[in-house]
Each structure stands twice: as structure tokens, then as C-alpha cells.
Amino acid sequence: MKAYNIIVLAKQVPDTRNVGKDAMKADGTINRAVLPAIFNPEDLNALEQALRIKDQFPKSKINILTMGPGRAADIIREGLYRGADGGILLTDRAFAGSDTLATSYAIGQALKKMGKIDMIIAGRQAIDGDTAQVGPQVAEKLGMLQITYVEEVVEVTDKTVTVKRRLENGVETAKCPLPLVMTVNGSAPDCRARNAKRIMKFKKARTVTELQKENEDYTALYNEHPDLMIQEWTVNDIETDASQLGLTGSPTKVKTVENVVLQAKDSKVISAADEEIEAMMVELIKSHTIG
């Protein structure tokens, strides 16, 4: 049976439901240290599409690639709990402050090191930027074909992938040769829940840095169970041009940051009486709110 090498690009993002006054630094970058971190929602949709392909082709391998600080290993563990086979954390202070251009460059260089890849699947966009640029930029940097706005992978053959795309004005079916990059919409099926057996198996999965911080002697455990080792790559593990990394390689600059405070407005409570409803309709029409 055919097997595919699938990479899911995922990002740990600040939970935007908990944004406060300290959410931004003076230089215009996100102060991630003060915000709870979550698995980017549309990247979970992307993971589900990868898992469905693996359901159909069980010998396929799914690895999660993420770039971020050490705590971003949490989303690799989350992926393992849901069915992924492994993951790589791309982490280095040299990557700090990267915009989409610098991020896609670093991710692209890491993907080149990973060898033959059949499919790269990512969420359409991250909730901390809403740019929808990283997936397409990665495809361009790798010279790979791409399909965006994927809602469902319909068919996978030896040479092609057929998908359903959810566009602004309708639905489109598209077929693309392998290898390719896909970005997945939030309208795609939600990711499956964690598997209890996989939680028990992978709860000890760690990066080397995490183990060193925990003062654990991991040699014997990870020699016996190498699948519990989350790979950790720094800038020294991939071929890069330092001028294209981090803030230096990021042409996007934040000019100003403004805190917007939503003010509660006056409200009016009416009963279900016909007279009160009619009076409200007259008022709304006069104010051009409706009509």
C-alpha cells in the first residue's frame, strides 16, 4: 500500500481571547510571555486532514514542524496525542521577532533538511497575525505547487490530490500533482479528540532542553523509546543566511500600537407587546438603522 510522508506546519499562538494591556511590547511585537498559549485552531483543522489521509494509508507518516520558543513543544505533544508520529521544534533566539517572510524562510530551510516530502499541510492562517501568508510563502520558497482554502481532501492517488476548496462565493474542486502544499480553512472538520492510549504513551515525550531543565537522566529511556524524543533544531542545524532571520530579515514593521477599549452602550428592554415592538421599529427606521 502507498505511504506518504506528510508534514503538518503548526504554530503555538497566544490565546487572543485573553488579550490585555500588556499584550504588546514597545517594539510592536507580541509579548507572548504574558498570554496563554494554544494550538492555532486552523492548524488543528490541517492536522485532521493529515490524519484522515493516514487513516486511508496507514503506513504514512505525519510529523509536525513548529517554530517558536521551548514551550512550543506542547503543541507537538498535542499532535502526538491525536495521532501524529513525531515532531520537530525549530527554536533559536535568532528566529525571534520574525515576520511571515523570515518565518517562511526558516521553515523552508528546515523542510529542505527533512528530505523527500509528499504533502505539506498547514492552517490557512494563525490567529495572532491573520495574514494567511506563511503557507503560500513556504510553497514559493520550495518551488512546490500549492492549493489554498482547502475544506476537504477528497481523494489521494499515487500522483495527485483532489480537494474541495471553500471560497468566498462558493465551492470548487481542484486536483493537483504531488508533491504539494495545502492550506486548510477553519470550515474544515474539527480535529479528532486526544486518544487516551496515546496520551499515556507520549506524555513523557520531551525535547533535550526540557529534559535538561527537569534534571532528568533521559539516556536509557530514550535509547529504548526513541519515539519519545521530540527533535529540537536550532539555527546551527539548518543552512541559513542570518540576514534573512528574525527582526533583521523581517521587512514588516509595526508603526504604532493602539489599545482599543470597547465601551458598553445604552440598551433598551421592551416587552412582547405589539405597541412596543411597533414603536421600536419606527425608531430604528428613523435612525436609518434598518430600512
Backbone as CSV, one residue per row, in Angstrom:
resi,resn,N_x,N_y,N_z,CA_x,CA_y,CA_z,C_x,C_y,C_z
1,MET,0.837,-1.193,0.000,0.000,0.000,0.000,0.873,1.244,0.000
2,LYS,0.438,2.257,-0.727,1.173,3.502,-0.819,1.277,4.170,0.541
3,ALA,2.417,4.766,0.823,2.624,5.522,2.059,3.110,6.916,1.697
4,TYR,2.668,7.901,2.472,3.020,9.283,2.189,3.746,9.891,3.376
5,ASN,4.700,10.741,3.057,5.408,11.500,4.088,4.740,12.870,4.178
6,ILE,4.041,13.113,5.281,3.233,14.322,5.438,3.814,15.177,6.560
7,ILE,4.009,16.451,6.281,4.448,17.407,7.293,3.304,18.374,7.575
8,VAL,2.945,18.515,8.832,1.937,19.488,9.233,2.655,20.681,9.864
9,LEU,2.467,21.846,9.271,3.025,23.066,9.847,2.049,23.592,10.896
10,ALA,2.524,23.754,12.112,1.649,24.191,13.203,2.328,25.300,13.979
11,LYS,1.521,26.091,14.645,2.051,27.216,15.400,1.383,27.294,16.763
12,GLN,2.196,27.555,17.782,1.633,27.858,19.096,1.381,29.362,19.132
13,VAL,0.152,29.740,19.403,-0.235,31.147,19.326,-0.779,31.617,20.672
14,PRO,-0.701,32.915,20.930,-1.335,33.438,22.132,-2.843,33.366,22.001
15,ASP,-3.497,33.026,23.101,-4.950,32.939,23.099,-5.516,34.362,23.035
16,THR,-6.040,34.735,21.887,-6.497,36.109,21.688,-7.760,36.440,22.483
17,ARG,-8.347,35.447,23.124,-9.490,35.733,23.998,-9.037,36.354,25.309
18,ASN,-7.736,36.347,25.568,-7.217,36.853,26.831,-6.217,37.999,26.636
19,VAL,-6.456,38.811,25.607,-5.537,39.919,25.323,-5.780,41.051,26.316
20,GLY,-4.698,41.533,26.938,-4.792,42.633,27.893,-3.854,43.755,27.510
21,LYS,-3.675,44.689,28.425,-2.878,45.878,28.132,-1.400,45.571,27.937
22,ASP,-0.928,44.437,28.460,0.495,44.088,28.331,0.765,43.149,27.157
23,ALA,-0.211,43.001,26.259,-0.086,42.018,25.181,0.986,42.372,24.160
24,MET,1.323,43.671,24.037,2.314,44.091,23.053,3.520,44.709,23.740
25,LYS,4.701,44.461,23.170,5.925,45.083,23.650,6.099,46.459,22.995
26,ALA,7.049,47.214,23.498,7.284,48.561,22.974,7.710,48.535,21.506
27,ASP,8.371,47.442,21.068,8.832,47.378,19.679,7.752,46.894,18.717
28,GLY,6.523,46.673,19.243,5.422,46.263,18.384,5.273,44.770,18.211
29,THR,6.110,43.970,18.862,5.977,42.523,18.802,5.103,42.038,19.950
30,ILE,4.564,40.827,19.811,3.653,40.279,20.816,4.435,39.852,22.052
31,ASN,3.934,40.207,23.203,4.534,39.791,24.470,3.954,38.427,24.841
32,ARG,4.530,37.390,24.261,3.974,36.050,24.410,4.078,35.522,25.839
33,ALA,4.988,36.082,26.616,5.199,35.581,27.976,3.984,35.818,28.878
34,VAL,3.156,36.830,28.551,2.037,37.161,29.438,0.709,36.601,28.936
35,LEU,0.733,35.886,27.809,-0.510,35.374,27.247,-0.533,33.851,27.267
36,PRO,-1.669,33.249,27.590,-1.781,31.785,27.497,-1.536,31.342,26.061
37,ALA,-0.923,30.185,25.894,-0.582,29.695,24.558,-1.454,28.505,24.192
38,ILE,-1.907,28.476,22.932,-2.757,27.388,22.457,-2.281,26.924,21.084
39,PHE,-2.788,25.792,20.655,-2.553,25.250,19.318,-3.390,26.086,18.351
40,ASN,-2.762,26.680,17.352,-3.512,27.515,16.412,-4.688,26.733,15.834
41,PRO,-5.913,27.260,15.941,-7.106,26.488,15.576,-7.097,25.909,14.166
42,GLU,-6.746,26.703,13.155,-6.792,26.173,11.789,-5.684,25.161,11.519
43,ASP,-4.616,25.190,12.316,-3.597,24.149,12.198,-4.132,22.808,12.698
44,LEU,-5.062,22.851,13.654,-5.726,21.616,14.086,-6.604,21.064,12.963
45,ASN,-7.275,21.953,12.215,-8.033,21.501,11.045,-7.106,20.838,10.032
46,ALA,-5.913,21.409,9.873,-4.929,20.834,8.946,-4.471,19.457,9.428
47,LEU,-4.238,19.324,10.732,-3.818,18.042,11.284,-4.875,16.982,11.034
48,GLU,-6.145,17.353,11.170,-7.212,16.375,10.935,-7.202,15.871,9.499
49,GLN,-6.958,16.756,8.542,-6.887,16.304,7.148,-5.724,15.339,6.945
50,ALA,-4.600,15.626,7.589,-3.451,14.711,7.506,-3.795,13.359,8.128
51,LEU,-4.465,13.377,9.260,-4.831,12.127,9.938,-5.813,11.316,9.103
52,ARG,-6.700,11.973,8.386,-7.641,11.254,7.526,-6.919,10.572,6.365
53,ILE,-5.880,11.228,5.862,-5.075,10.579,4.816,-4.373,9.353,5.391
54,LYS,-3.866,9.489,6.620,-3.207,8.343,7.254,-4.197,7.217,7.550
55,ASP,-5.438,7.564,7.872,-6.463,6.526,8.069,-6.615,5.692,6.807
56,GLN,-6.522,6.349,5.660,-6.675,5.663,4.383,-5.401,4.931,3.965
57,PHE,-4.255,5.512,4.351,-2.961,4.912,4.009,-2.156,4.766,5.303
58,PRO,-2.392,3.692,6.073,-1.853,3.563,7.439,-0.334,3.609,7.558
59,LYS,0.382,3.310,6.496,1.838,3.330,6.573,2.415,4.746,6.415
60,SER,1.557,5.704,6.159,2.013,7.095,6.026,2.547,7.605,7.352
61,LYS,3.409,8.608,7.290,3.987,9.207,8.495,3.630,10.688,8.543
62,ILE,3.227,11.129,9.721,2.885,12.536,9.934,3.834,13.118,10.966
63,ASN,4.554,14.149,10.582,5.412,14.875,11.511,4.962,16.326,11.587
64,ILE,4.987,16.866,12.777,4.623,18.264,12.987,5.894,19.097,13.041
65,LEU,5.911,20.177,12.291,7.029,21.124,12.327,6.510,22.441,12.873
66,THR,7.113,22.920,13.940,6.717,24.199,14.508,7.955,25.021,14.831
67,MET,7.794,26.322,14.760,8.886,27.234,15.110,8.429,28.107,16.266
68,GLY,9.260,28.201,17.298,8.882,29.010,18.447,9.802,28.774,19.621
69,PRO,9.451,29.334,20.772,10.255,29.112,21.984,10.099,27.681,22.483
70,GLY,10.837,27.342,23.523,10.834,25.971,24.029,9.462,25.433,24.380
71,ARG,8.588,26.305,24.884,7.269,25.817,25.300,6.402,25.391,24.119
72,ALA,6.804,25.727,22.903,6.039,25.306,21.724,6.071,23.793,21.529
73,ALA,6.937,23.095,22.269,6.919,21.624,22.237,5.575,21.088,22.703
74,ASP,4.810,21.896,23.436,3.491,21.462,23.914,2.575,21.090,22.757
75,ILE,2.638,21.827,21.646,1.716,21.503,20.564,2.169,20.269,19.790
76,ILE,3.456,19.960,19.840,3.900,18.697,19.247,3.353,17.537,20.064
77,ARG,3.417,17.658,21.389,2.813,16.616,22.239,1.317,16.507,21.959
78,GLU,0.660,17.650,21.794,-0.770,17.634,21.491,-1.033,16.887,20.183
79,GLY,-0.183,17.105,19.203,-0.314,16.386,17.939,-0.089,14.894,18.096
80,LEU,0.887,14.518,18.920,1.139,13.100,19.186,-0.062,12.449,19.848
81,TYR,-0.704,13.160,20.764,-1.880,12.621,21.447,-3.021,12.346,20.467
82,ARG,-3.053,13.106,19.388,-4.164,12.990,18.440,-3.860,12.071,17.262
83,GLY,-2.584,11.653,17.100,-2.297,10.684,16.057,-1.061,10.931,15.223
84,ALA,-0.369,12.048,15.435,0.873,12.300,14.691,1.963,11.332,15.128
85,ASP,2.975,11.145,14.282,4.045,10.186,14.571,5.269,10.814,15.215
86,GLY,5.456,12.113,15.039,6.633,12.766,15.598,6.580,14.249,15.330
87,GLY,7.647,14.933,15.722,7.658,16.369,15.506,9.039,16.967,15.664
88,ILE,9.189,18.143,15.107,10.443,18.893,15.198,10.124,20.308,15.665
89,LEU,10.823,20.729,16.694,10.706,22.097,17.185,11.896,22.893,16.669
90,LEU,11.609,23.921,15.882,12.640,24.814,15.355,12.718,26.007,16.304
91,THR,13.777,26.052,17.110,13.822,27.068,18.155,15.221,27.657,18.292
92,ASP,15.279,28.976,18.336,16.553,29.671,18.482,16.242,31.151,18.672
93,ARG,17.023,31.829,19.487,16.806,33.265,19.667,16.971,34.032,18.356
94,ALA,17.704,33.429,17.420,17.908,34.075,16.117,16.603,34.208,15.331
95,PHE,15.589,33.383,15.680,14.305,33.436,14.984,13.344,34.457,15.604
96,ALA,13.689,35.009,16.752,12.771,35.892,17.480,12.407,37.127,16.655
97,GLY,11.132,37.498,16.705,10.671,38.691,16.006,10.441,38.509,14.523
98,SER,10.440,37.265,14.044,10.272,37.012,12.611,8.874,37.388,12.131
99,ASP,8.799,38.076,10.985,7.510,38.254,10.331,7.272,37.052,9.426
100,THR,6.259,37.120,8.572,5.939,35.944,7.745,7.066,35.607,6.769
101,LEU,7.767,36.622,6.273,8.840,36.362,5.308,9.995,35.615,5.965
102,ALA,10.428,36.079,7.137,11.522,35.415,7.841,11.083,34.047,8.356
103,THR,9.825,33.943,8.793,9.316,32.661,9.289,9.285,31.626,8.179
104,SER,8.743,32.000,7.027,8.653,31.038,5.923,10.037,30.651,5.418
105,TYR,10.999,31.581,5.499,12.371,31.248,5.092,12.955,30.188,6.019
106,ALA,12.829,30.390,7.336,13.389,29.432,8.288,12.705,28.076,8.163
107,ILE,11.385,28.095,8.058,10.637,26.834,7.928,11.017,26.138,6.624
108,GLY,11.152,26.901,5.561,11.532,26.305,4.280,12.897,25.639,4.338
109,GLN,13.846,26.279,5.019,15.176,25.681,5.156,15.126,24.406,5.987
110,ALA,14.279,24.383,7.007,14.125,23.173,7.822,13.494,22.055,6.991
111,LEU,12.511,22.397,6.183,11.850,21.389,5.341,12.823,20.794,4.332
112,LYS,13.735,21.605,3.824,14.737,21.086,2.882,15.599,20.016,3.539
113,LYS,15.855,20.178,4.833,16.675,19.199,5.546,15.922,17.892,5.784
114,MET,14.594,17.952,5.752,13.781,16.781,6.101,13.656,15.775,4.968
115,GLY,14.238,16.075,3.821,14.256,15.106,2.737,12.981,15.104,1.913
116,LYS,12.659,13.949,1.339,11.508,13.827,0.437,10.206,14.009,1.215
117,ILE,9.375,14.910,0.744,8.082,15.183,1.368,7.009,15.099,0.288
118,ASP,5.926,14.398,0.589,4.830,14.282,-0.373,3.814,15.413,-0.215
119,MET,3.489,15.743,1.050,2.492,16.781,1.305,2.900,17.618,2.508
120,ILE,2.742,18.918,2.370,2.889,19.843,3.491,1.507,20.451,3.716
121,ILE,0.971,20.291,4.901,-0.384,20.766,5.186,-0.315,21.757,6.349
122,ALA,-0.944,22.896,6.177,-0.932,23.935,7.205,-2.303,24.561,7.319
123,GLY,-2.562,25.215,8.440,-3.765,26.005,8.557,-3.683,27.218,7.646
124,ARG,-4.839,27.735,7.259,-4.882,28.895,6.363,-4.151,30.089,6.961
125,GLN,-4.386,30.358,8.256,-3.725,31.482,8.897,-3.691,31.266,10.407
126,ALA,-2.854,32.044,11.067,-2.742,31.988,12.525,-3.536,33.136,13.139
127,ILE,-4.126,32.912,14.301,-4.995,33.927,14.896,-4.221,35.103,15.471
128,ASP,-2.887,34.996,15.574,-2.127,36.134,16.094,-1.665,37.090,15.005
129,GLY,-1.907,36.746,13.742,-1.491,37.622,12.658,-2.535,37.780,11.572
130,ASP,-3.285,36.696,11.318,-4.346,36.699,10.298,-3.841,37.105,8.921
131,THR,-2.614,36.736,8.578,-2.068,37.139,7.276,-2.302,36.100,6.187
132,ALA,-2.371,34.822,6.555,-2.519,33.729,5.579,-1.386,33.722,4.570
133,GLN,-0.181,34.090,5.006,0.954,34.216,4.082,1.983,33.099,4.209
134,VAL,2.147,32.524,5.400,3.265,31.601,5.613,3.168,30.370,4.727
135,GLY,1.999,29.734,4.654,1.859,28.541,3.817,2.230,28.803,2.365
136,PRO,1.605,29.804,1.715,1.972,30.107,0.321,3.432,30.524,0.150
137,GLN,3.986,31.258,1.125,5.389,31.661,1.017,6.315,30.447,1.094
138,VAL,5.982,29.492,1.955,6.780,28.265,2.041,6.751,27.531,0.703
139,ALA,5.566,27.436,0.094,5.450,26.772,-1.202,6.327,27.456,-2.250
140,GLU,6.310,28.777,-2.270,7.126,29.520,-3.233,8.609,29.291,-2.998
141,LYS,9.024,29.298,-1.741,10.446,29.122,-1.431,10.935,27.718,-1.785
142,LEU,10.041,26.748,-1.706,10.425,25.368,-2.027,10.157,25.024,-3.484
143,GLY,9.507,25.928,-4.219,9.176,25.651,-5.613,8.132,24.566,-5.759
144,MET,7.204,24.487,-4.785,6.171,23.455,-4.806,4.830,24.031,-5.227
145,LEU,4.008,23.185,-5.854,2.642,23.571,-6.172,1.855,23.729,-4.875
146,GLN,0.783,24.504,-4.924,0.008,24.729,-3.713,-1.483,24.841,-4.014
147,ILE,-2.284,24.449,-3.027,-3.733,24.655,-3.065,-4.114,25.316,-1.748
148,THR,-4.826,26.418,-1.832,-5.241,27.148,-0.636,-6.741,26.963,-0.387
149,TYR,-7.193,27.373,0.797,-8.617,27.336,1.175,-9.216,25.936,1.093
150,VAL,-8.437,24.924,1.463,-8.915,23.544,1.413,-9.890,23.290,2.554
151,GLU,-11.016,22.687,2.213,-12.000,22.304,3.224,-12.043,20.793,3.421
152,GLU,-11.668,20.060,2.386,-11.694,18.599,2.499,-10.774,17.984,1.450
153,VAL,-9.987,17.003,1.861,-9.214,16.209,0.909,-10.123,15.093,0.427
154,VAL,-10.474,15.123,-0.840,-11.465,14.196,-1.393,-10.826,12.876,-1.801
155,GLU,-9.660,12.956,-2.455,-9.021,11.737,-2.972,-7.520,11.930,-3.060
156,VAL,-6.787,10.888,-2.703,-5.333,10.885,-2.838,-4.943,9.663,-3.669
157,THR,-4.208,9.893,-4.751,-3.702,8.793,-5.565,-2.173,8.831,-5.539
158,ASP,-1.563,7.943,-6.310,-0.101,7.902,-6.346,0.501,9.210,-6.839
159,LYS,-0.249,9.925,-7.678,0.333,11.096,-8.322,-0.405,12.405,-8.048
160,THR,-1.650,12.342,-7.555,-2.430,13.568,-7.408,-3.211,13.597,-6.102
161,VAL,-3.632,14.800,-5.749,-4.553,15.010,-4.625,-5.719,15.842,-5.148
162,THR,-6.934,15.406,-4.833,-8.138,16.144,-5.187,-8.759,16.696,-3.917
163,VAL,-9.088,17.978,-3.936,-9.616,18.622,-2.737,-10.859,19.435,-3.063
164,LYS,-11.625,19.730,-2.014,-12.725,20.686,-2.105,-12.259,21.979,-1.460
165,ARG,-12.385,23.086,-2.194,-11.974,24.399,-1.688,-13.216,25.221,-1.345
166,ARG,-13.190,25.847,-0.194,-14.279,26.736,0.206,-13.860,28.175,-0.086
167,LEU,-14.490,28.768,-1.090,-14.171,30.121,-1.495,-15.272,31.080,-1.049
168,GLU,-15.047,32.358,-1.266,-15.991,33.367,-0.791,-17.366,33.212,-1.428
169,ASN,-17.378,32.832,-2.699,-18.653,32.763,-3.415,-19.054,31.355,-3.819
170,GLY,-18.515,30.367,-3.141,-18.917,29.007,-3.484,-17.851,27.977,-3.178
171,VAL,-18.019,26.805,-3.779,-17.128,25.663,-3.552,-16.514,25.249,-4.875
172,GLU,-15.237,24.883,-4.809,-14.513,24.492,-6.018,-13.785,23.177,-5.759
173,THR,-13.783,22.309,-6.758,-12.992,21.078,-6.686,-11.718,21.263,-7.507
174,ALA,-10.580,20.929,-6.903,-9.297,21.122,-7.579,-8.447,19.860,-7.449
175,LYS,-7.673,19.589,-8.491,-6.755,18.446,-8.485,-5.345,18.964,-8.717
176,CYS,-4.391,18.447,-7.952,-3.021,18.940,-8.045,-2.050,17.768,-7.963
177,PRO,-0.981,17.792,-8.760,0.042,16.731,-8.674,0.808,16.808,-7.358
178,LEU,1.325,15.683,-6.921,2.241,15.614,-5.783,3.658,15.912,-6.265
179,PRO,4.498,16.449,-5.380,4.232,16.933,-4.017,3.573,18.304,-4.045
180,LEU,2.925,18.681,-2.922,2.235,19.961,-2.891,2.114,20.476,-1.474
181,VAL,1.755,21.762,-1.384,1.459,22.409,-0.113,-0.032,22.719,-0.094
182,MET,-0.706,22.407,1.011,-2.117,22.729,1.172,-2.304,23.598,2.406
183,THR,-3.167,24.603,2.304,-3.570,25.347,3.490,-5.061,25.115,3.702
184,VAL,-5.443,24.900,4.952,-6.777,24.399,5.292,-7.578,25.457,6.039
185,ASN,-8.833,25.607,5.647,-9.741,26.568,6.260,-10.247,26.114,7.625
186,GLY,-10.715,27.061,8.400,-11.367,26.735,9.659,-12.716,26.084,9.471
187,SER,-13.272,26.152,8.249,-14.545,25.485,7.962,-14.377,23.988,7.728
188,ALA,-13.140,23.517,7.665,-12.866,22.082,7.537,-13.248,21.370,8.836
189,PRO,-13.409,20.045,8.805,-13.788,19.315,10.025,-12.821,19.560,11.180
190,ASP,-13.377,19.627,12.382,-12.546,19.790,13.576,-11.628,18.594,13.750
191,CYS,-10.512,18.835,14.423,-9.578,17.737,14.676,-10.163,16.770,15.692
192,ARG,-9.871,15.506,15.509,-10.337,14.476,16.444,-9.773,14.712,17.834
193,ALA,-10.417,14.119,18.812,-10.010,14.294,20.205,-8.721,13.517,20.499
194,ARG,-8.119,13.848,21.608,-6.963,13.081,22.073,-7.342,11.622,22.282
195,ASN,-6.366,10.748,22.068,-6.561,9.318,22.301,-5.925,8.953,23.646
196,ALA,-6.693,8.317,24.523,-6.209,8.034,25.878,-4.935,7.191,25.876
197,LYS,-4.864,6.189,25.013,-3.679,5.342,24.957,-2.459,6.137,24.494
198,ARG,-2.677,7.051,23.553,-1.559,7.852,23.063,-1.106,8.867,24.103
199,ILE,-2.033,9.368,24.906,-1.640,10.266,25.994,-0.719,9.536,26.959
200,MET,-1.080,8.319,27.320,-0.247,7.537,28.238,1.117,7.230,27.612
201,LYS,1.126,7.016,26.308,2.382,6.671,25.645,3.293,7.880,25.501
202,PHE,2.727,9.045,25.110,3.562,10.188,24.737,3.626,11.289,25.794
203,LYS,3.054,11.067,26.961,3.089,12.120,27.979,4.519,12.428,28.441
204,LYS,5.439,11.495,28.224,6.836,11.722,28.593,7.688,12.190,27.421
205,ALA,7.049,12.452,26.277,7.810,12.952,25.126,8.386,14.326,25.467
206,ARG,9.667,14.497,25.241,10.347,15.735,25.621,11.420,16.093,24.592
207,THR,11.755,17.388,24.557,12.956,17.819,23.855,14.144,17.656,24.808
208,VAL,15.351,17.684,24.265,16.539,17.588,25.112,16.584,18.750,26.101
209,THR,16.248,19.941,25.647,16.272,21.112,26.533,15.313,20.950,27.701
210,GLU,14.115,20.433,27.438,13.143,20.215,28.512,13.672,19.225,29.532
211,LEU,14.304,18.168,29.062,14.842,17.163,29.973,15.984,17.726,30.810
212,GLN,16.797,18.547,30.194,17.895,19.164,30.946,17.358,20.082,32.037
213,LYS,16.284,20.818,31.731,15.679,21.688,32.734,15.042,20.896,33.869
214,GLU,14.557,19.720,33.537,13.940,18.858,34.547,14.964,18.014,35.292
215,ASN,16.237,18.164,34.910,17.337,17.403,35.527,17.104,15.894,35.443
216,GLU,16.575,15.472,34.310,16.289,14.057,34.127,17.446,13.356,33.404
217,ASP,17.717,12.130,33.825,18.666,11.278,33.109,17.854,10.509,32.062
218,TYR,17.846,11.032,30.860,16.957,10.509,29.831,17.611,9.470,28.930
219,THR,18.892,9.229,29.087,19.634,8.416,28.120,19.016,7.040,27.927
220,ALA,18.791,6.321,29.011,18.280,4.955,28.904,16.871,4.931,28.329
221,LEU,16.008,5.830,28.830,14.614,5.842,28.385,14.508,6.106,26.893
222,TYR,15.259,7.094,26.403,15.102,7.487,25.011,15.927,6.638,24.058
223,ASN,16.898,5.918,24.582,17.567,4.906,23.757,16.622,3.740,23.501
224,GLU,15.805,3.431,24.510,14.853,2.324,24.393,13.585,2.749,23.652
225,HIS,13.194,4.020,23.812,11.969,4.527,23.173,12.275,5.828,22.420
226,PRO,12.937,5.735,21.270,13.321,6.952,20.534,12.125,7.771,20.062
227,ASP,10.934,7.155,19.977,9.752,7.900,19.538,9.297,8.913,20.573
228,LEU,9.877,8.854,21.792,9.531,9.826,22.825,10.414,11.073,22.769
229,MET,11.385,11.070,21.896,12.285,12.219,21.782,11.753,13.190,20.734
230,ILE,11.389,14.378,21.156,10.985,15.432,20.236,12.248,16.123,19.734
231,GLN,12.453,16.094,18.434,13.662,16.694,17.874,13.632,18.213,18.043
232,GLU,14.783,18.755,18.292,14.921,20.186,18.526,16.048,20.703,17.638
233,TRP,15.706,21.578,16.687,16.692,22.115,15.770,16.901,23.601,16.046
234,THR,18.141,24.017,16.027,18.475,25.435,16.166,18.947,25.955,14.810
235,VAL,19.344,27.213,14.784,19.814,27.802,13.547,21.057,27.084,13.033
236,ASN,21.801,26.439,13.918,23.007,25.720,13.515,22.704,24.380,12.844
237,ASP,21.447,23.917,12.946,21.086,22.625,12.367,20.539,22.728,10.954
238,ILE,20.297,23.946,10.493,19.804,24.139,9.132,20.677,25.189,8.438
239,GLU,20.738,25.113,7.135,21.542,26.077,6.373,20.743,27.361,6.199
240,THR,21.247,28.456,6.755,20.506,29.710,6.683,21.447,30.884,6.412
241,ASP,20.849,31.950,5.931,21.516,33.237,5.795,21.004,34.087,6.949
242,ALA,21.880,34.461,7.864,21.476,35.172,9.072,20.728,36.469,8.770
243,SER,20.992,37.076,7.634,20.340,38.344,7.289,18.865,38.165,6.952
244,GLN,18.435,36.914,6.772,17.033,36.646,6.445,16.247,36.104,7.643
245,LEU,16.837,36.163,8.830,16.201,35.611,10.017,15.798,36.714,10.994
246,GLY,14.817,36.409,11.833,14.459,37.295,12.933,14.069,38.690,12.490
247,LEU,14.288,39.654,13.379,13.936,41.039,13.084,14.718,41.587,11.897
248,THR,15.975,41.148,11.762,16.813,41.625,10.656,16.217,41.233,9.307
249,GLY,15.679,40.039,9.235,15.118,39.551,7.976,13.644,39.821,7.806
250,SER,13.093,40.686,8.654,11.651,40.957,8.634,11.378,42.389,8.180
251,PRO,10.980,42.579,6.932,10.692,43.932,6.447,9.415,44.528,7.035
252,THR,8.547,43.679,7.570,7.313,44.187,8.173,7.624,44.856,9.502
253,LYS,7.239,46.098,9.645,7.472,46.828,10.880,6.154,47.396,11.403
254,VAL,5.972,47.319,12.717,4.779,47.885,13.344,5.034,49.356,13.632
255,LYS,4.231,50.215,13.034,4.427,51.654,13.196,3.910,52.126,14.550
256,THR,2.685,51.778,14.872,2.099,52.149,16.163,1.219,51.015,16.666
257,VAL,1.023,50.980,17.957,0.106,50.027,18.585,-0.903,50.820,19.389
258,GLU,-2.179,50.567,19.160,-3.232,51.309,19.841,-4.122,50.348,20.614
259,ASN,-4.337,50.643,21.877,-5.266,49.865,22.677,-6.677,50.366,22.421
260,VAL,-7.548,49.473,22.002,-8.941,49.833,21.735,-9.803,49.251,22.847
261,VAL,-10.477,50.116,23.575,-11.346,49.682,24.662,-12.784,49.779,24.190
262,LEU,-13.467,48.653,24.191,-14.868,48.627,23.764,-15.751,49.145,24.885
263,GLN,-16.549,50.144,24.581,-17.424,50.747,25.569,-18.813,50.129,25.479
264,ALA,-19.367,49.833,26.643,-20.745,49.338,26.676,-21.686,50.486,26.345
265,LYS,-22.699,50.226,25.518,-23.622,51.275,25.119,-24.972,51.072,25.817
266,ASP,-25.799,52.141,25.767,-27.111,52.057,26.388,-27.937,50.971,25.723
267,SER,-28.770,50.338,26.508,-29.657,49.306,25.984,-31.084,49.623,26.396
268,LYS,-32.010,49.104,25.659,-33.415,49.320,25.955,-34.114,47.969,25.998
269,VAL,-34.868,47.748,27.016,-35.603,46.494,27.162,-37.067,46.760,26.847
270,ILE,-37.626,45.963,25.955,-39.043,46.111,25.617,-39.756,44.789,25.864
271,SER,-41.046,44.883,26.021,-41.845,43.676,26.220,-42.268,43.134,24.864
272,ALA,-43.046,42.074,24.878,-43.518,41.466,23.628,-44.796,42.104,23.120
273,ALA,-45.215,43.186,23.741,-46.451,43.857,23.313,-46.285,44.437,21.917
274,ASP,-47.318,44.329,21.107,-47.268,44.808,19.732,-46.936,46.291,19.661
275,GLU,-47.497,47.083,20.597,-47.274,48.514,20.561,-45.797,48.870,20.749
276,GLU,-45.145,48.186,21.684,-43.729,48.474,21.959,-42.839,48.032,20.795
277,ILE,-43.181,46.915,20.193,-42.402,46.436,19.041,-42.551,47.398,17.872
278,GLU,-43.779,47.879,17.657,-44.015,48.822,16.553,-43.254,50.126,16.787
279,ALA,-43.268,50.620,18.036,-42.543,51.848,18.356,-41.045,51.686,18.133
280,MET,-40.492,50.504,18.481,-39.072,50.246,18.268,-38.743,50.236,16.779
281,MET,-39.615,49.631,15.963,-39.376,49.588,14.524,-39.378,50.991,13.928
282,VAL,-40.307,51.829,14.374,-40.354,53.219,13.890,-39.065,53.938,14.244
283,GLU,-38.578,53.742,15.456,-37.352,54.399,15.916,-36.139,53.942,15.094
284,LEU,-36.053,52.653,14.819,-34.928,52.133,14.043,-34.943,52.623,12.609
285,ILE,-36.149,52.772,12.051,-36.245,53.264,10.676,-35.859,54.737,10.617
286,LYS,-36.311,55.517,11.598,-35.973,56.941,11.634,-34.476,57.172,11.763
287,SER,-33.796,56.282,12.514,-32.344,56.434,12.708,-31.546,55.780,11.591
288,HIS,-32.280,55.235,10.585,-31.647,54.561,9.433,-30.847,53.333,9.842
289,THR,-31.147,52.798,11.020,-30.501,51.538,11.409,-30.983,50.401,10.518
290,ILE,-32.264,50.438,10.182,-32.839,49.485,9.233,-33.635,50.263,8.208
291,GLY,-34.008,49.581,7.139,-34.857,50.223,6.147,-34.072,51.008,5.112
